PDB file of C-alpha atoms in Angstrom:
ATOM      1  CA  UNK A  19      89.099  32.158 -24.527  1.00  0.00           C
ATOM      2  CA  UNK A  20      88.706  32.702 -28.268  1.00  0.00           C
ATOM      3  CA  UNK A  21      90.531  36.040 -28.099  1.00  0.00           C
ATOM      4  CA  UNK A  22      93.397  34.626 -26.027  1.00  0.00           C
ATOM      5  CA  UNK A  23      93.785  31.625 -28.330  1.00  0.00           C
ATOM      6  CA  UNK A  24      93.740  33.901 -31.367  1.00  0.00           C
ATOM      7  CA  UNK A  25      96.446  36.030 -29.752  1.00  0.00           C
ATOM      8  CA  UNK A  26      98.699  33.002 -29.303  1.00  0.00           C
ATOM      9  CA  UNK A  27      97.942  31.642 -32.775  1.00  0.00           C
ATOM     10  CA  UNK A  28      98.824  35.008 -34.343  1.00  0.00           C
ATOM     11  CA  UNK A  29     101.982  35.366 -32.248  1.00  0.00           C
ATOM     12  CA  UNK A  30     103.147  31.935 -33.361  1.00  0.00           C
ATOM     13  CA  UNK A  31     102.366  32.830 -36.965  1.00  0.00           C
ATOM     14  CA  UNK A  32     104.437  36.023 -36.870  1.00  0.00           C
ATOM     15  CA  UNK A  33     107.209  35.360 -34.344  1.00  0.00           C
ATOM     16  CA  UNK A  34     107.061  31.681 -33.310  1.00  0.00           C
ATOM     17  CA  UNK A  35     106.281  32.772 -29.721  1.00  0.00           C
ATOM     18  CA  UNK A  36     103.006  31.688 -28.173  1.00  0.00           C
ATOM     19  CA  UNK A  37     103.266  33.999 -25.134  1.00  0.00           C
ATOM     20  CA  UNK A  38     100.270  36.328 -24.941  1.00  0.00           C
ATOM     21  CA  UNK A  39     101.357  39.966 -24.813  1.00  0.00           C
ATOM     22  CA  UNK A  40     100.052  42.344 -22.156  1.00  0.00           C
ATOM     23  CA  UNK A  41      98.031  44.469 -24.633  1.00  0.00           C
ATOM     24  CA  UNK A  42      96.463  41.273 -25.997  1.00  0.00           C
ATOM     25  CA  UNK A  43      95.441  40.258 -22.474  1.00  0.00           C
ATOM     26  CA  UNK A  44      93.854  43.677 -22.072  1.00  0.00           C
ATOM     27  CA  UNK A  45      91.877  43.208 -25.297  1.00  0.00           C
ATOM     28  CA  UNK A  46      90.585  39.864 -23.965  1.00  0.00           C
ATOM     29  CA  UNK A  47      89.563  41.558 -20.729  1.00  0.00           C
ATOM     30  CA  UNK A  48      87.820  44.385 -22.595  1.00  0.00           C
ATOM     31  CA  UNK A  49      85.981  41.861 -24.794  1.00  0.00           C
ATOM     32  CA  UNK A  50      84.540  40.170 -21.717  1.00  0.00           C
ATOM     33  CA  UNK A  51      83.610  43.497 -20.132  1.00  0.00           C
ATOM     34  CA  UNK A  52      81.747  44.674 -23.236  1.00  0.00           C
ATOM     35  CA  UNK A  53      80.010  41.302 -23.461  1.00  0.00           C
ATOM     36  CA  UNK A  54      78.973  41.355 -19.798  1.00  0.00           C
ATOM     37  CA  UNK A  55      77.674  44.936 -20.033  1.00  0.00           C
ATOM     38  CA  UNK A  56      75.634  44.011 -23.115  1.00  0.00           C
ATOM     39  CA  UNK A  57      74.054  41.051 -21.298  1.00  0.00           C
ATOM     40  CA  UNK A  58      73.093  43.237 -18.328  1.00  0.00           C
ATOM     41  CA  UNK A  59      71.490  45.788 -20.628  1.00  0.00           C
ATOM     42  CA  UNK A  60      69.813  43.037 -22.694  1.00  0.00           C
ATOM     43  CA  UNK A  61      68.187  41.564 -19.594  1.00  0.00           C
ATOM     44  CA  UNK A  62      66.734  44.969 -18.737  1.00  0.00           C
ATOM     45  CA  UNK A  63      65.459  45.530 -22.302  1.00  0.00           C
ATOM     46  CA  UNK A  64      63.985  42.024 -22.515  1.00  0.00           C
ATOM     47  CA  UNK A  65      62.602  41.949 -18.976  1.00  0.00           C
ATOM     48  CA  UNK A  66      64.468  38.666 -18.457  1.00  0.00           C
ATOM     49  CA  UNK A  67      64.014  36.655 -15.278  1.00  0.00           C
ATOM     50  CA  UNK A  68      66.948  34.232 -15.560  1.00  0.00           C
ATOM     51  CA  UNK A  69      70.451  34.205 -17.034  1.00  0.00           C
ATOM     52  CA  UNK A  70      72.684  31.116 -17.125  1.00  0.00           C
ATOM     53  CA  UNK A  71      70.335  29.265 -14.808  1.00  0.00           C
ATOM     54  CA  UNK A  72      70.333  31.973 -12.126  1.00  0.00           C
ATOM     55  CA  UNK A  73      68.158  34.947 -11.281  1.00  0.00           C
ATOM     56  CA  UNK A  74      68.923  37.753 -13.741  1.00  0.00           C
ATOM     57  CA  UNK A  75      70.533  40.901 -12.378  1.00  0.00           C
ATOM     58  CA  UNK A  76      67.555  43.097 -13.258  1.00  0.00           C
ATOM     59  CA  UNK A  77      65.320  40.925 -11.062  1.00  0.00           C
ATOM     60  CA  UNK A  78      67.905  40.790  -8.277  1.00  0.00           C
ATOM     61  CA  UNK A  79      68.802  44.495  -8.210  1.00  0.00           C
ATOM     62  CA  UNK A  80      66.240  46.382 -10.312  1.00  0.00           C
ATOM     63  CA  UNK A  81      66.486  48.066 -13.708  1.00  0.00           C
ATOM     64  CA  UNK A  82      68.039  51.341 -12.506  1.00  0.00           C
ATOM     65  CA  UNK A  83      71.018  49.702 -10.821  1.00  0.00           C
ATOM     66  CA  UNK A  84      71.496  47.371 -13.784  1.00  0.00           C
ATOM     67  CA  UNK A  85      71.561  50.160 -16.362  1.00  0.00           C
ATOM     68  CA  UNK A  86      74.115  52.043 -14.267  1.00  0.00           C
ATOM     69  CA  UNK A  87      76.154  48.878 -13.702  1.00  0.00           C
ATOM     70  CA  UNK A  88      76.267  48.141 -17.438  1.00  0.00           C
ATOM     71  CA  UNK A  89      77.258  51.744 -18.151  1.00  0.00           C
ATOM     72  CA  UNK A  90      79.979  51.570 -15.492  1.00  0.00           C
ATOM     73  CA  UNK A  91      81.460  48.395 -16.974  1.00  0.00           C
ATOM     74  CA  UNK A  92      81.493  50.011 -20.434  1.00  0.00           C
ATOM     75  CA  UNK A  93      83.174  53.137 -19.051  1.00  0.00           C
ATOM     76  CA  UNK A  94      85.815  50.998 -17.326  1.00  0.00           C
ATOM     77  CA  UNK A  95      86.383  49.108 -20.577  1.00  0.00           C
ATOM     78  CA  UNK A  96      86.752  52.441 -22.391  1.00  0.00           C
ATOM     79  CA  UNK A  97      89.410  53.564 -19.927  1.00  0.00           C
ATOM     80  CA  UNK A  98      91.356  50.327 -20.397  1.00  0.00           C
ATOM     81  CA  UNK A  99      90.999  50.708 -24.157  1.00  0.00           C
ATOM     82  CA  UNK A 100      92.334  54.272 -24.102  1.00  0.00           C
ATOM     83  CA  UNK A 101      95.401  53.161 -22.119  1.00  0.00           C
ATOM     84  CA  UNK A 102      96.339  50.738 -24.910  1.00  0.00           C
ATOM     85  CA  UNK A 103      97.283  53.774 -26.976  1.00  0.00           C
ATOM     86  CA  UNK A 104      96.783  52.118 -30.367  1.00  0.00           C
ATOM     87  CA  UNK A 105      94.469  54.184 -32.605  1.00  0.00           C
ATOM     88  CA  UNK A 106      93.610  51.217 -34.842  1.00  0.00           C
ATOM     89  CA  UNK A 107      92.548  49.077 -31.885  1.00  0.00           C
ATOM     90  CA  UNK A 108      90.645  51.957 -30.261  1.00  0.00           C
ATOM     91  CA  UNK A 109      88.709  52.420 -33.512  1.00  0.00           C
ATOM     92  CA  UNK A 110      87.999  48.673 -33.772  1.00  0.00           C
ATOM     93  CA  UNK A 111      86.613  48.273 -30.262  1.00  0.00           C
ATOM     94  CA  UNK A 112      84.705  51.558 -30.374  1.00  0.00           C
ATOM     95  CA  UNK A 113      83.032  50.132 -33.482  1.00  0.00           C
ATOM     96  CA  UNK A 114      81.929  47.120 -31.420  1.00  0.00           C
ATOM     97  CA  UNK A 115      80.034  49.298 -28.944  1.00  0.00           C
ATOM     98  CA  UNK A 116      78.384  51.209 -31.788  1.00  0.00           C
ATOM     99  CA  UNK A 117      77.425  47.925 -33.478  1.00  0.00           C
ATOM    100  CA  UNK A 118      75.838  46.625 -30.270  1.00  0.00           C
ATOM    101  CA  UNK A 119      73.597  49.679 -30.026  1.00  0.00           C
ATOM    102  CA  UNK A 120      72.755  49.709 -33.742  1.00  0.00           C
ATOM    103  CA  UNK A 121      71.991  45.983 -33.589  1.00  0.00           C
ATOM    104  CA  UNK A 122      69.604  46.548 -30.699  1.00  0.00           C
ATOM    105  CA  UNK A 123      67.787  49.249 -32.684  1.00  0.00           C
ATOM    106  CA  UNK A 124      67.617  46.917 -35.708  1.00  0.00           C
ATOM    107  CA  UNK A 125      66.061  44.249 -33.484  1.00  0.00           C
ATOM    108  CA  UNK A 126      63.278  46.652 -32.518  1.00  0.00           C
ATOM    109  CA  UNK A 127      62.044  46.796 -36.109  1.00  0.00           C
ATOM    110  CA  UNK A 128      61.343  44.519 -39.047  1.00  0.00           C
ATOM    111  CA  UNK A 129      61.433  44.988 -42.798  1.00  0.00           C
ATOM    112  CA  UNK A 130      58.025  45.089 -44.475  1.00  0.00           C
ATOM    113  CA  UNK A 131      59.421  43.447 -47.605  1.00  0.00           C
ATOM    114  CA  UNK A 132      59.829  39.707 -46.842  1.00  0.00           C
ATOM    115  CA  UNK A 133      62.729  39.558 -49.308  1.00  0.00           C
ATOM    116  CA  UNK A 134      64.687  42.046 -47.196  1.00  0.00           C
ATOM    117  CA  UNK A 135      64.024  40.420 -43.835  1.00  0.00           C
ATOM    118  CA  UNK A 136      66.703  37.754 -43.936  1.00  0.00           C
ATOM    119  CA  UNK A 137      69.371  40.264 -44.931  1.00  0.00           C
ATOM    120  CA  UNK A 138      68.182  42.513 -42.087  1.00  0.00           C
ATOM    121  CA  UNK A 139      68.368  39.565 -39.674  1.00  0.00           C
ATOM    122  CA  UNK A 140      71.931  38.653 -40.712  1.00  0.00           C
ATOM    123  CA  UNK A 141      73.124  42.259 -40.404  1.00  0.00           C
ATOM    124  CA  UNK A 142      71.529  42.516 -36.965  1.00  0.00           C
ATOM    125  CA  UNK A 143      73.126  39.227 -35.936  1.00  0.00           C
ATOM    126  CA  UNK A 144      76.547  40.467 -36.994  1.00  0.00           C
ATOM    127  CA  UNK A 145      76.182  43.707 -35.052  1.00  0.00           C
ATOM    128  CA  UNK A 146      74.738  42.161 -31.881  1.00  0.00           C
ATOM    129  CA  UNK A 147      76.904  39.036 -31.685  1.00  0.00           C
ATOM    130  CA  UNK A 148      79.640  38.596 -34.274  1.00  0.00           C
ATOM    131  CA  UNK A 149      81.138  42.097 -34.305  1.00  0.00           C
ATOM    132  CA  UNK A 150      82.519  41.740 -30.772  1.00  0.00           C
ATOM    133  CA  UNK A 151      84.350  38.488 -31.532  1.00  0.00           C
ATOM    134  CA  UNK A 152      85.515  39.594 -34.982  1.00  0.00           C
ATOM    135  CA  UNK A 153      86.922  42.961 -33.939  1.00  0.00           C
ATOM    136  CA  UNK A 154      88.589  41.626 -30.775  1.00  0.00           C
ATOM    137  CA  UNK A 155      90.245  38.834 -32.756  1.00  0.00           C
ATOM    138  CA  UNK A 156      91.513  41.406 -35.241  1.00  0.00           C
ATOM    139  CA  UNK A 157      92.727  43.650 -32.397  1.00  0.00           C
ATOM    140  CA  UNK A 158      95.008  40.951 -30.955  1.00  0.00           C
ATOM    141  CA  UNK A 159      96.302  40.273 -34.471  1.00  0.00           C
ATOM    142  CA  UNK A 160      97.230  43.969 -34.695  1.00  0.00           C
ATOM    143  CA  UNK A 161      99.238  43.683 -31.473  1.00  0.00           C
ATOM    144  CA  UNK A 162     100.895  40.531 -32.822  1.00  0.00           C
ATOM    145  CA  UNK A 163     102.324  42.625 -35.651  1.00  0.00           C
ATOM    146  CA  UNK A 164     100.412  40.641 -38.262  1.00  0.00           C
ATOM    147  CA  UNK A 165     100.097  41.794 -41.865  1.00  0.00           C
ATOM    148  CA  UNK A 166      96.738  43.230 -42.985  1.00  0.00           C
ATOM    149  CA  UNK A 167      95.935  39.892 -44.658  1.00  0.00           C
ATOM    150  CA  UNK A 168      96.460  37.957 -41.425  1.00  0.00           C
ATOM    151  CA  UNK A 169      94.522  40.568 -39.467  1.00  0.00           C
ATOM    152  CA  UNK A 170      91.653  39.933 -41.862  1.00  0.00           C
ATOM    153  CA  UNK A 171      91.963  36.173 -41.257  1.00  0.00           C
ATOM    154  CA  UNK A 172      91.539  36.792 -37.518  1.00  0.00           C
ATOM    155  CA  UNK A 173      88.586  39.090 -38.190  1.00  0.00           C
ATOM    156  CA  UNK A 174      86.883  36.645 -40.568  1.00  0.00           C
ATOM    157  CA  UNK A 175      87.327  33.758 -38.131  1.00  0.00           C
ATOM    158  CA  UNK A 176      85.698  35.804 -35.363  1.00  0.00           C
ATOM    159  CA  UNK A 177      82.912  37.023 -37.639  1.00  0.00           C
ATOM    160  CA  UNK A 178      82.029  33.541 -38.828  1.00  0.00           C
ATOM    161  CA  UNK A 179      82.123  31.819 -35.446  1.00  0.00           C
ATOM    162  CA  UNK A 180      79.977  34.657 -34.069  1.00  0.00           C
ATOM    163  CA  UNK A 181      77.381  34.027 -36.750  1.00  0.00           C
ATOM    164  CA  UNK A 182      77.491  30.294 -35.991  1.00  0.00           C
ATOM    165  CA  UNK A 183      76.935  30.929 -32.290  1.00  0.00           C
ATOM    166  CA  UNK A 184      73.855  33.099 -32.846  1.00  0.00           C
ATOM    167  CA  UNK A 185      72.287  30.861 -35.489  1.00  0.00           C
ATOM    168  CA  UNK A 186      72.621  27.861 -33.193  1.00  0.00           C
ATOM    169  CA  UNK A 187      71.273  29.946 -30.305  1.00  0.00           C
ATOM    170  CA  UNK A 188      68.224  30.798 -32.396  1.00  0.00           C
ATOM    171  CA  UNK A 189      67.642  27.100 -33.115  1.00  0.00           C
ATOM    172  CA  UNK A 190      68.055  26.147 -29.455  1.00  0.00           C
ATOM    173  CA  UNK A 191      65.356  28.656 -28.553  1.00  0.00           C
ATOM    174  CA  UNK A 192      62.996  26.200 -30.291  1.00  0.00           C
ATOM    175  CA  UNK A 193      64.492  22.783 -29.539  1.00  0.00           C
ATOM    176  CA  UNK A 194      66.335  22.990 -26.197  1.00  0.00           C
ATOM    177  CA  UNK A 195      64.823  22.925 -22.727  1.00  0.00           C
ATOM    178  CA  UNK A 196      64.917  25.794 -20.236  1.00  0.00           C
ATOM    179  CA  UNK A 197      67.247  23.740 -18.028  1.00  0.00           C
ATOM    180  CA  UNK A 198      69.705  23.184 -20.868  1.00  0.00           C
ATOM    181  CA  UNK A 199      69.772  26.833 -21.908  1.00  0.00           C
ATOM    182  CA  UNK A 200      69.806  28.368 -18.429  1.00  0.00           C
ATOM    183  CA  UNK A 201      67.127  30.804 -19.608  1.00  0.00           C
ATOM    184  CA  UNK A 202      63.525  30.487 -20.881  1.00  0.00           C
ATOM    185  CA  UNK A 203      63.164  29.050 -24.374  1.00  0.00           C
ATOM    186  CA  UNK A 204      60.707  30.369 -26.984  1.00  0.00           C
ATOM    187  CA  UNK A 205      61.733  33.754 -25.584  1.00  0.00           C
ATOM    188  CA  UNK A 206      62.416  35.321 -28.986  1.00  0.00           C
ATOM    189  CA  UNK A 207      58.862  34.870 -30.235  1.00  0.00           C
ATOM    190  CA  UNK A 208      57.458  36.225 -26.986  1.00  0.00           C
ATOM    191  CA  UNK A 209      59.671  39.278 -27.463  1.00  0.00           C
ATOM    192  CA  UNK A 210      58.322  39.675 -30.987  1.00  0.00           C
ATOM    193  CA  UNK A 211      61.522  38.580 -32.724  1.00  0.00           C
ATOM    194  CA  UNK A 212      61.606  36.624 -35.982  1.00  0.00           C
ATOM    195  CA  UNK A 213      64.859  34.658 -36.131  1.00  0.00           C
ATOM    196  CA  UNK A 214      66.210  32.383 -38.883  1.00  0.00           C
ATOM    197  CA  UNK A 215      63.938  29.375 -38.150  1.00  0.00           C
ATOM    198  CA  UNK A 216      60.834  31.572 -38.379  1.00  0.00           C
ATOM    199  CA  UNK A 217      62.054  33.374 -41.494  1.00  0.00           C
ATOM    200  CA  UNK A 218      62.707  30.052 -43.235  1.00  0.00           C
ATOM    201  CA  UNK A 219      59.283  28.770 -42.115  1.00  0.00           C
ATOM    202  CA  UNK A 220      57.615  31.752 -43.843  1.00  0.00           C
ATOM    203  CA  UNK A 221      58.167  30.060 -47.188  1.00  0.00           C
ATOM    204  CA  UNK A 222      55.690  27.299 -46.301  1.00  0.00           C
ATOM    205  CA  UNK A 223      53.528  29.354 -43.962  1.00  0.00           C
ATOM    206  CA  UNK A 224      53.079  32.820 -45.520  1.00  0.00           C
ATOM    207  CA  UNK A 225      50.630  33.690 -42.730  1.00  0.00           C
ATOM    208  CA  UNK A 226      53.727  34.309 -40.624  1.00  0.00           C
ATOM    209  CA  UNK A 227      54.505  37.480 -42.575  1.00  0.00           C
ATOM    210  CA  UNK A 228      51.623  39.400 -41.006  1.00  0.00           C
ATOM    211  CA  UNK A 229      52.526  38.029 -37.558  1.00  0.00           C
ATOM    212  CA  UNK A 230      56.133  39.172 -37.948  1.00  0.00           C
ATOM    213  CA  UNK A 231      54.991  42.719 -38.727  1.00  0.00           C
ATOM    214  CA  UNK A 232      52.768  42.792 -35.628  1.00  0.00           C
ATOM    215  CA  UNK A 233      55.563  41.132 -33.612  1.00  0.00           C
ATOM    216  CA  UNK A 234      53.449  38.089 -32.641  1.00  0.00           C
ATOM    217  CA  UNK A 235      51.277  40.197 -30.360  1.00  0.00           C
ATOM    218  CA  UNK A 236      47.852  38.721 -31.116  1.00  0.00           C
ATOM    219  CA  UNK A 237      46.555  35.673 -29.227  1.00  0.00           C
ATOM    220  CA  UNK A 238      47.761  32.444 -30.813  1.00  0.00           C
ATOM    221  CA  UNK A 239      50.561  34.076 -32.827  1.00  0.00           C
ATOM    222  CA  UNK A 240      53.416  32.610 -30.800  1.00  0.00           C
ATOM    223  CA  UNK A 241      51.969  29.109 -30.824  1.00  0.00           C
ATOM    224  CA  UNK A 242      51.224  29.260 -34.552  1.00  0.00           C
ATOM    225  CA  UNK A 243      54.782  30.369 -35.287  1.00  0.00           C
ATOM    226  CA  UNK A 244      56.282  27.599 -33.139  1.00  0.00           C
ATOM    227  CA  UNK A 245      54.174  24.955 -34.854  1.00  0.00           C
ATOM    228  CA  UNK A 246      55.045  26.363 -38.279  1.00  0.00           C
ATOM    229  CA  UNK A 247      58.742  26.014 -37.448  1.00  0.00           C
ATOM    230  CA  UNK A 248      58.308  22.440 -36.205  1.00  0.00           C
ATOM    231  CA  UNK A 249      56.312  21.422 -39.293  1.00  0.00           C
ATOM    232  CA  UNK A 250      58.846  22.857 -41.750  1.00  0.00           C
ATOM    233  CA  UNK A 251      62.489  22.138 -42.504  1.00  0.00           C
ATOM    234  CA  UNK A 252      63.554  25.491 -41.059  1.00  0.00           C
ATOM    235  CA  UNK A 253      65.538  23.984 -38.154  1.00  0.00           C
ATOM    236  CA  UNK A 254      67.683  21.890 -40.487  1.00  0.00           C
ATOM    237  CA  UNK A 255      68.081  24.807 -42.902  1.00  0.00           C
ATOM    238  CA  UNK A 256      69.268  27.053 -40.084  1.00  0.00           C
ATOM    239  CA  UNK A 257      71.792  24.403 -39.055  1.00  0.00           C
ATOM    240  CA  UNK A 258      72.906  24.136 -42.695  1.00  0.00           C
ATOM    241  CA  UNK A 259      73.524  27.876 -42.782  1.00  0.00           C
ATOM    242  CA  UNK A 260      75.419  27.701 -39.481  1.00  0.00           C
ATOM    243  CA  UNK A 261      77.602  24.910 -40.903  1.00  0.00           C
ATOM    244  CA  UNK A 262      78.489  27.104 -43.882  1.00  0.00           C
ATOM    245  CA  UNK A 263      79.714  29.813 -41.527  1.00  0.00           C
ATOM    246  CA  UNK A 264      81.516  27.146 -39.496  1.00  0.00           C
ATOM    247  CA  UNK A 265      83.327  25.834 -42.555  1.00  0.00           C
ATOM    248  CA  UNK A 266      84.416  29.344 -43.469  1.00  0.00           C
ATOM    249  CA  UNK A 267      85.719  29.996 -39.943  1.00  0.00           C
ATOM    250  CA  UNK A 268      87.817  26.821 -40.115  1.00  0.00           C
ATOM    251  CA  UNK A 269      88.999  27.617 -43.638  1.00  0.00           C
ATOM    252  CA  UNK A 270      90.196  31.021 -42.486  1.00  0.00           C
ATOM    253  CA  UNK A 271      92.008  29.832 -39.353  1.00  0.00           C
ATOM    254  CA  UNK A 272      93.693  27.012 -41.266  1.00  0.00           C
ATOM    255  CA  UNK A 273      95.713  29.625 -43.169  1.00  0.00           C
ATOM    256  CA  UNK A 274      97.691  30.345 -39.980  1.00  0.00           C
ATOM    257  CA  UNK A 275     100.795  28.388 -38.950  1.00  0.00           C
ATOM    258  CA  UNK A 276      99.827  25.024 -37.391  1.00  0.00           C
ATOM    259  CA  UNK A 277      99.795  25.157 -33.583  1.00  0.00           C
ATOM    260  CA  UNK A 278      97.861  23.739 -30.620  1.00  0.00           C
ATOM    261  CA  UNK A 279      96.120  27.134 -30.362  1.00  0.00           C
ATOM    262  CA  UNK A 280      95.015  27.000 -33.982  1.00  0.00           C
ATOM    263  CA  UNK A 281      93.648  23.498 -33.404  1.00  0.00           C
ATOM    264  CA  UNK A 282      91.846  24.677 -30.262  1.00  0.00           C
ATOM    265  CA  UNK A 283      90.087  27.377 -32.294  1.00  0.00           C
ATOM    266  CA  UNK A 284      88.982  24.715 -34.784  1.00  0.00           C
ATOM    267  CA  UNK A 285      87.750  22.529 -31.902  1.00  0.00           C
ATOM    268  CA  UNK A 286      85.809  25.451 -30.432  1.00  0.00           C
ATOM    269  CA  UNK A 287      84.148  26.035 -33.792  1.00  0.00           C
ATOM    270  CA  UNK A 288      82.977  22.418 -33.866  1.00  0.00           C
ATOM    271  CA  UNK A 289      81.742  22.654 -30.265  1.00  0.00           C
ATOM    272  CA  UNK A 290      79.743  25.794 -31.032  1.00  0.00           C
ATOM    273  CA  UNK A 291      77.910  24.138 -33.924  1.00  0.00           C
ATOM    274  CA  UNK A 292      77.072  21.095 -31.760  1.00  0.00           C
ATOM    275  CA  UNK A 293      76.258  22.834 -28.475  1.00  0.00           C
ATOM    276  CA  UNK A 294      73.020  22.303 -26.551  1.00  0.00           C
ATOM    277  CA  UNK A 295      73.318  25.283 -24.220  1.00  0.00           C
TER     278      UNK A 295
END
């Protein structure tokens, strides 16, 4: 939806026509295919049991079929991408796939220096979540014939709303219920992941630093980390950071010509910051 709305908003900005072009529709399709493939692979890596309130595909069909299914979706997306015939767009969306893999590798490790951890977390978040939205938004701007400056507006909107989505997701892992999220909460800690709320909580609970390096594997680590988050102001600080990204996304999109599509992108940004699932 974001990619299609961005396509219309960019078309209106450059040619006063809101009709989505065929190559832009293809980019939207490819964005969803890459996203779906990444979720299938993520569920295998994480050993997930549910996704969106239903049994995860790895539980339903087994890891082998899921890995092959994710690979097949990516290969189909690559074929559709090649048929677009635009080198700039091919480079952009190929970068997304590379970012997804690099982000997954970054998630497997943690910086020993606490001062480097938050930067590492934000870079990982961009690669795993925001890159897809940012590059696909820029791709439809390319097909709209937008200037490099407007292409960058589309990219920056996508980048910032992607960061908002993941920051809020990391908060909801602590404060939402399993039913609301459609997947188990507190999953990140159990997977050994230190997200923004935990990293902020380290300032008041330095004991968390050792737990982060051992990926919360010792008995009591997960519960200690959860309590440290609840006792600190890390939830509100994470929301504050998400709001900063949200404001920047809206600031960027407001530079485009006013249109219902532009307003819809602003509305989506506000919904993402306030979501509960």
